[in-house]
Amino acid sequence: MSALAALCLLLMQTGALGFGIGFLGGKSLTHQQITESAILNVTVQVCRALASAEGSGFTLPPQSLTAVSVAAACRASKSSKSFYKAISSIRNKNRQVDLTHFYYPEFHYDDEKFAEGRKIVTEGLSAVKASNKQGNFEAAREKLGKILHTLQDFYSHSNWVEMGNKIPNSNLIRSDTSIGNIAAANRATCRSCDGDDCTNNILEDVLREKILTSGYFTLNPFSTKPRGKCSHGGALDFTSRIDPKGGINKDTFDSSHGHLHQQAANVAMAATSELLEDIRLAAGDRQFLQMMGITKGKALCFVIDTTGSMGDDIDAVKNVTSTIINSKVGTEDEPSVYILVPFNDPDFGPLIRTKDPNIFKKAINSLTASGGGDLPEMSLSGLQLALTGAPSGSEIFLFTDATAKDEFLKSTVIALIERTKTVVNFMITKLLGFRRRRQTDNNQQQQQQQQQERMVTAGAQLYKTLADSSGGQAIEVTKSQLLEATGIIIESSSSSLVTILQATRSPGKTENFTFTVDESVRNLTVYVTGSSVPFTLISPSGVYQDSANKTGSLIVSSRSVGNFQTLQLNTQVGLWQINMASTNPYGLKVVGQSPIDFLFDFLEASQSPLGGFDVTRNRLRAGANGTMMLTITGTESAIVTKVTLVQSSGSGEVNGSVEAQDGARFLVHFDSIPSAEFVVVVKGQSSSAASAPFQRQSSTSLSASAVTVTATDPNSDLEPGTPLLIPFSLTTSGAGGNFSVQATNDRGFTLTFPSSLFLETGGSTNGTVNITAPAGTTSGTDVTLTIEAVAPGSADTNYIVLRLTVLKTVTDFTQPACQLLSLQANCSENCSSSAWQLSVQVTDGDGGTGIDLVSLKQGNGTLNTSLAYGNGNVTLVSYNASCCSPDVELAVVDRVGNVGSCFYTVQKTAVNDNQTAPVTTTTNTPQTQPVVSAATNAVQSFLLCFSILIMFVI
Ligand SMILES: *[C@@H]1O[C@H](CO)[C@@H](O)[C@H](O)[C@H]1NC(C)=O
Ligand SMILES: *[C@@H]1O[C@H](CO)[C@@H](O)[C@H](O)[C@H]1NC(C)=O
Ligand SMILES: *[C@@H]1O[C@H](CO)[C@@H](O)[C@H](O)[C@H]1NC(C)=O
Ligand SMILES: *[C@@H]1O[C@H](CO)[C@@H](O)[C@H](O)[C@H]1NC(C)=O
Ligand SMILES: [Ca+2]
Ligand SMILES: [Ca+2]
């Protein structure tokens, strides 16, 4: 059996606990599929609602919903990659619960842990909402994935479906209601199965009385279960061998209750949609789409040195910002979010993140250059903050004229670059010299100056190293050239920018590079960095043009600033060649705009008893074999012909064997992970039409290591003022000794950790990081913790990056309530010429956090809200609509995201008696009776009368 076949078999065998978690679910539905279907379902409805609110057209995807078709329906085709990435992140976190929280029954609604399971879901839901509110979408997605796992398991592991329920238990996503009648600890719920037949093992009285139960589970052959209780069932579950024997789970078609698998999966999907819908109402439609990665353009992210000498540079940034905002706002490439991180010395930050271009412009325009003290500045601290605050896969521009004072953050910054796959461009002014001190004859000063120049060279090298490993550029220009250089590079950036080829050679060498251009590529562009780097281009049709020739047919336009040249090529499909002829160091980057790109994650064998594979969160082991999960984005399906790990130095490569999965997903196995820095190159063919082959390359370079740092996400959030302990373990496959440990975070929270740990050769040990968020930290703040270890006497380092969310204990579990003040209908037979008005008071009750948002769930009239005079806790809502739109449903949200909903209608009935009193129905007990006034007196002379039906669905 090949290694790949063995892997696939292992992957298929996973999923004994919960809907399958493997990558290959067979015919049964997995957590990932359930999650993805629900996300696509809700997202498409959000886009439909937005289109209808804006009066723009909407076309439902013709066939099945996919990331590509939904992004297109949302008129955001360019974001299909980030949409896909968001879905993957949620799916992966969902899977991970079975791998990292296997032994905790409450995470799976096993062992009748209903209250505990709901607590995980509702607390997590509060964290998701708090993160969204702070714009921390990555944290929101991670938490969402985790709680969806537990929510979905309820439907597979409890007897909800056996009771005949076809809709979700809505109480599982609220904390102020009853989940249902939970079986008492001593109540028997199951009898033994009839051999292998478990169709009737739940006791009839339990089903008849609608008593909730769930299966017990243990891997331990010596443990028991309470008398008379149901088991989970399956080969791994030892409780299912104890009377009552057999199980009730519906994880797959082959499970004990496999006959109900499809039904359980359908309800789990509806429950997932319901939870997403709740998040949507709390966040608002636009923000919900942002959480899902559906945005117009990408982030525009500046990290700017504001020390004394940066005046000219800051002016250039102001100019570029205005230019970009003026040229991109309103286009498909309008930045989705603007991020600014200033740094100085000793201060840096804060990070400013806004969707409003005018707020960003104002923030940039208010920057002034001052201070800084000695020469080096806190550039890496600023960069660290940007790397954790920008969406993953962003492009960051860092402006400085000085070296880094905080070089100790180098490995942290590289870890964050590798994890987030962010591109970092350094815009360095005052070529080579940085800030050169004035010439002097004084010997001592001369020595100082020489020392400083050595430092400057090393400092420039640090920026170059970081740029290279991220796939960005280190552009060195004079202050007067900065504007032009920045303009060129930022103007060409687009959310559909793809890397076709990238290489750096230092020292330079004469080398011929080839690259394949497919027909989806637009605006083929070549960047060359380095001084005096001649080259020759050869087009697919064999036409030559060298860099000195400005009049050939291949180069449409070229610009050159400082050490940086950009060439727009005449985009031709086929195999191109570029022959570099230089012994000076150079960088070469070929990019284009195309919807087709790829996402990848390496996988590692999980520590869970289920086996299976987890997404690797740190560096791979050099020389070991490795498996990659690869997805081609921007196309419904594709063929991948070749996946190669190419060493960045150009001195070697490893080819993978490719195994196609569903849609555009692939597993790729490599025999040996290169020990030197490498990039991923993918070649294939989009199966839309008879297309030409494509080539794409990862911008980020990856490194392998003999050291491994592992840690699992903590079970609880970070409560302000309370320390959180994060255990980690450290392993080496190489020599032992004292390994130095460094833990850093981007918020300056207090950390304690061992500064070094001793390891035997090939050994492993554990440590703990203790992190405390200051009391008073805002809920929803996220903090990125990086734990790094360096092998003794070497540069071999590895890391783990954890994202934590600060969450104050939530005490407000109740939804805001509505009270009707007045409803006036002036509706005539011709509905379009008449209107109705509603006035409602919304409050969040005693101990509530207050009203945050009132929005329309249904109805296309005009909504206005204002605070009641003298009472900040009361929001007055007025609504005006045409009589053709007789229904309105308000979503009322408090500050911690509890969502209530209020429904009103002026229902048209053919009643002759115009004295008909308004009808009030409530589905919940309102605190006060709604007051209806002056509803009918104005319409008495009209032919028809309307009775008014008021419903509270709170
Ligand atoms: C799709 O989402 C809606 C709510 O947005 C929900 O009512 C419906 O059940 C979902 N459908 C599926 C198949 O999950
Ligand atoms: C930016 O600089 C250019 C060239 O110096 C100038 O022509 C232009 O008006 C400036 N734009 C803004 C918005 O300041
Ligand atoms: C190509 O780039 C130019 C400017 O860099 C831009 O104006 C043009 O819209 C781009 N073309 C496409 C197809 O995106
Ligand atoms: C690069 O290609 C040119 C012709 O296109 C050839 O003459 C030269 O030998 C090649 N150089 C290398 C290093 O392969
Ligand atoms: Ca300084
Ligand atoms: Ca409340």
Short mmCIF file of C-alpha atoms in Angstrom, two decimals, residues 153-364:
data_model
loop_
_atom_site.label_atom_id
_atom_site.label_comp_id
_atom_site.label_asym_id
_atom_site.label_seq_id
_atom_site.Cartn_x
_atom_site.Cartn_y
_atom_site.Cartn_z
CA ASP A 153 -22.90 17.20 17.60
CA PHE A 154 -26.14 17.76 19.55
CA TYR A 155 -28.11 16.54 16.57
CA SER A 156 -25.94 13.49 16.04
CA HIS A 157 -25.47 12.49 19.67
CA SER A 158 -28.78 13.29 21.37
CA ASN A 159 -32.24 11.82 20.74
CA TRP A 160 -33.58 15.13 19.32
CA VAL A 161 -34.12 13.61 15.88
CA GLU A 162 -35.52 10.36 17.31
CA MET A 163 -38.20 12.47 19.05
CA GLY A 164 -39.38 13.38 15.59
CA ASN A 165 -37.94 16.90 15.48
CA LYS A 166 -37.20 18.20 12.00
CA ILE A 167 -36.18 21.68 13.08
CA PRO A 168 -33.35 22.84 15.34
CA ASN A 169 -33.60 23.33 19.10
CA SER A 170 -33.34 27.13 19.15
CA ASN A 171 -32.71 27.15 22.89
CA LEU A 172 -29.21 25.83 22.30
CA ILE A 173 -28.04 29.23 21.11
CA ARG A 174 -29.66 31.17 23.99
CA SER A 175 -28.77 31.02 27.63
CA ASP A 176 -31.94 32.36 29.22
CA THR A 177 -34.31 29.55 28.28
CA SER A 178 -34.82 25.88 28.99
CA ILE A 179 -33.12 23.38 26.69
CA GLY A 180 -35.99 20.96 27.29
CA ASN A 181 -36.71 18.10 29.68
CA ILE A 182 -33.34 16.59 30.35
CA ALA A 183 -33.36 13.00 31.60
CA ALA A 184 -32.77 12.74 35.32
CA ALA A 185 -29.48 11.15 36.32
CA ASN A 186 -31.26 7.99 37.42
CA ARG A 187 -33.70 7.77 34.53
CA ALA A 188 -33.14 4.83 32.20
CA THR A 189 -33.22 5.93 28.57
CA CYS A 190 -32.18 2.93 26.47
CA ARG A 191 -32.55 -0.81 26.18
CA SER A 192 -29.98 -3.06 24.51
CA CYS A 193 -30.05 -3.21 20.74
CA ASP A 194 -31.42 -6.26 19.06
CA GLY A 195 -28.04 -7.58 17.96
CA ASP A 196 -26.78 -5.08 15.40
CA ASP A 197 -30.22 -3.57 15.00
CA CYS A 198 -30.42 -0.39 17.08
CA THR A 199 -33.47 1.16 15.44
CA ASN A 200 -35.63 0.81 18.58
CA ASN A 201 -33.22 0.99 21.50
CA ILE A 202 -34.43 4.32 22.96
CA LEU A 203 -37.18 3.66 25.51
CA GLU A 204 -40.67 4.56 24.28
CA ASP A 205 -41.59 6.55 27.40
CA VAL A 206 -38.50 8.72 26.91
CA LEU A 207 -39.53 9.52 23.36
CA ARG A 208 -43.19 9.95 24.23
CA GLU A 209 -42.49 12.32 27.11
CA LYS A 210 -39.89 14.15 25.02
CA ILE A 211 -37.10 13.53 27.52
CA LEU A 212 -33.70 14.59 26.19
CA THR A 213 -30.82 12.17 26.47
CA SER A 214 -27.50 11.62 24.75
CA GLY A 215 -25.12 8.71 24.39
CA TYR A 216 -22.36 7.96 26.89
CA PHE A 217 -18.88 7.42 25.52
CA THR A 218 -15.54 6.22 26.78
CA LEU A 219 -12.36 4.84 25.29
CA ASN A 220 -11.49 3.28 28.60
CA PRO A 221 -12.31 -0.45 28.73
CA PHE A 222 -12.58 -0.31 32.55
CA SER A 223 -14.98 2.56 32.98
CA THR A 224 -18.74 2.18 33.17
CA LYS A 225 -21.82 4.29 32.49
CA PRO A 226 -24.81 5.16 34.69
CA ARG A 227 -27.45 2.43 34.75
CA GLY A 228 -29.90 2.29 31.89
CA LYS A 229 -28.27 5.05 29.90
CA CYS A 230 -27.77 5.06 26.13
CA SER A 231 -24.31 4.78 24.63
CA HIS A 232 -22.72 6.62 21.76
CA GLY A 233 -21.93 3.35 20.03
CA GLY A 234 -19.30 2.19 17.57
CA ALA A 235 -16.02 0.31 17.81
CA LEU A 236 -14.19 2.92 19.89
CA ASP A 237 -16.91 3.26 22.52
CA PHE A 238 -16.50 0.82 25.41
CA THR A 239 -19.75 1.89 27.11
CA SER A 240 -21.70 0.41 24.21
CA ARG A 241 -20.56 -3.05 25.30
CA ILE A 242 -22.15 -2.59 28.71
CA ASP A 243 -25.93 -3.10 29.11
CA PRO A 244 -27.91 -1.45 27.58
CA LYS A 245 -25.72 -2.42 24.63
CA GLY A 246 -25.37 -0.61 21.33
CA GLY A 247 -25.57 3.11 20.62
CA ILE A 248 -27.61 5.98 19.27
CA ASN A 249 -25.19 8.20 17.34
CA LYS A 250 -25.96 9.30 13.82
CA ASP A 251 -22.44 10.34 12.81
CA THR A 252 -22.44 8.36 9.57
CA PHE A 253 -24.76 6.10 7.58
CA ASP A 254 -23.01 3.15 9.22
CA SER A 255 -23.48 4.35 12.81
CA SER A 256 -25.82 2.74 15.35
CA HIS A 257 -28.57 5.17 14.26
CA GLY A 258 -27.18 5.60 10.76
CA HIS A 259 -30.70 5.34 9.36
CA LEU A 260 -31.24 8.84 10.80
CA HIS A 261 -27.87 10.24 9.66
CA GLN A 262 -29.27 12.27 6.80
CA GLN A 263 -32.05 13.67 8.95
CA ALA A 264 -29.65 14.59 11.77
CA ALA A 265 -27.28 16.22 9.29
CA ASN A 266 -30.16 18.24 7.80
CA VAL A 267 -31.24 19.54 11.20
CA ALA A 268 -27.60 20.24 12.10
CA MET A 269 -27.32 22.26 8.90
CA ALA A 270 -30.46 24.22 9.74
CA ALA A 271 -29.15 24.78 13.29
CA THR A 272 -25.85 26.02 11.85
CA SER A 273 -27.77 28.39 9.57
CA GLU A 274 -29.79 29.59 12.55
CA LEU A 275 -26.67 30.38 14.55
CA LEU A 276 -25.11 32.17 11.57
CA GLU A 277 -28.34 34.12 11.16
CA ASP A 278 -28.12 35.22 14.80
CA ILE A 279 -24.53 36.43 14.27
CA ARG A 280 -25.65 38.21 11.13
CA LEU A 281 -28.38 40.12 12.97
CA ALA A 282 -25.98 41.10 15.75
CA ALA A 283 -23.27 42.21 13.32
CA GLY A 284 -25.30 43.66 10.47
CA ASP A 285 -25.14 42.38 6.89
CA ARG A 286 -21.97 44.16 5.76
CA GLN A 287 -19.99 43.11 8.76
CA PHE A 288 -21.24 39.55 8.46
CA LEU A 289 -19.92 39.45 4.89
CA GLN A 290 -16.59 40.83 6.09
CA MET A 291 -16.35 38.06 8.64
CA MET A 292 -16.89 35.65 5.75
CA GLY A 293 -14.13 37.26 3.70
CA ILE A 294 -16.53 38.71 1.14
CA THR A 295 -15.24 42.19 0.63
CA LYS A 296 -14.56 44.30 -2.37
CA GLY A 297 -10.84 45.01 -2.44
CA LYS A 298 -8.12 44.00 -0.04
CA ALA A 299 -6.72 45.78 2.98
CA LEU A 300 -4.52 48.84 2.54
CA CYS A 301 -2.01 48.63 5.34
CA PHE A 302 0.68 51.19 6.18
CA VAL A 303 3.29 50.96 8.91
CA ILE A 304 4.99 54.33 9.19
CA ASP A 305 8.08 55.59 10.98
CA THR A 306 7.13 58.95 12.52
CA THR A 307 10.52 59.90 13.98
CA GLY A 308 12.11 63.29 13.32
CA SER A 309 13.65 62.74 9.90
CA MET A 310 10.55 61.26 8.27
CA GLY A 311 8.81 64.52 7.29
CA ASP A 312 9.31 64.10 3.53
CA ASP A 313 8.32 60.45 3.65
CA ILE A 314 5.14 61.16 5.57
CA ASP A 315 4.24 63.80 2.99
CA ALA A 316 4.71 61.20 0.26
CA VAL A 317 2.48 58.75 2.14
CA LYS A 318 -0.18 61.44 2.52
CA ASN A 319 -0.06 62.10 -1.20
CA VAL A 320 -0.17 58.39 -2.13
CA THR A 321 -3.07 57.81 0.25
CA SER A 322 -5.08 60.60 -1.31
CA THR A 323 -4.26 59.36 -4.78
CA ILE A 324 -5.28 55.77 -4.00
CA ILE A 325 -8.44 56.79 -2.22
CA ASN A 326 -9.40 59.10 -5.06
CA SER A 327 -8.68 56.52 -7.75
CA LYS A 328 -9.94 53.33 -6.09
CA VAL A 329 -12.97 54.30 -4.05
CA GLY A 330 -16.06 53.10 -5.89
CA THR A 331 -14.12 50.61 -8.03
CA GLU A 332 -13.76 46.86 -7.59
CA ASP A 333 -10.35 47.44 -6.03
CA GLU A 334 -11.55 49.83 -3.36
CA PRO A 335 -9.73 48.79 -0.18
CA SER A 336 -12.03 46.80 2.11
CA VAL A 337 -10.31 48.12 5.20
CA TYR A 338 -7.60 50.68 5.95
CA ILE A 339 -4.97 49.99 8.57
CA LEU A 340 -2.37 52.38 9.96
CA VAL A 341 0.35 51.58 12.50
CA PRO A 342 2.72 54.44 13.36
CA PHE A 343 5.98 53.67 15.14
CA ASN A 344 8.54 55.84 16.81
CA ASP A 345 11.00 55.20 19.62
CA PRO A 346 10.22 54.06 22.26
CA ASP A 347 6.52 54.11 21.34
CA PHE A 348 4.65 52.31 18.61
CA GLY A 349 1.00 51.95 17.63
CA PRO A 350 -1.83 52.10 18.24
CA LEU A 351 -3.24 50.23 15.28
CA ILE A 352 -5.98 52.20 13.57
CA ARG A 353 -8.36 50.12 11.51
CA THR A 354 -11.28 51.64 9.64
CA LYS A 355 -13.52 51.00 6.68
CA ASP A 356 -14.03 54.73 6.17
CA PRO A 357 -11.49 56.21 3.73
CA ASN A 358 -12.02 59.67 5.18
CA ILE A 359 -11.19 58.59 8.72
CA PHE A 360 -8.06 56.96 7.35
CA LYS A 361 -7.07 60.04 5.37
CA LYS A 362 -7.55 62.13 8.48
CA ALA A 363 -5.42 59.75 10.56
CA ILE A 364 -2.63 59.84 7.96
#
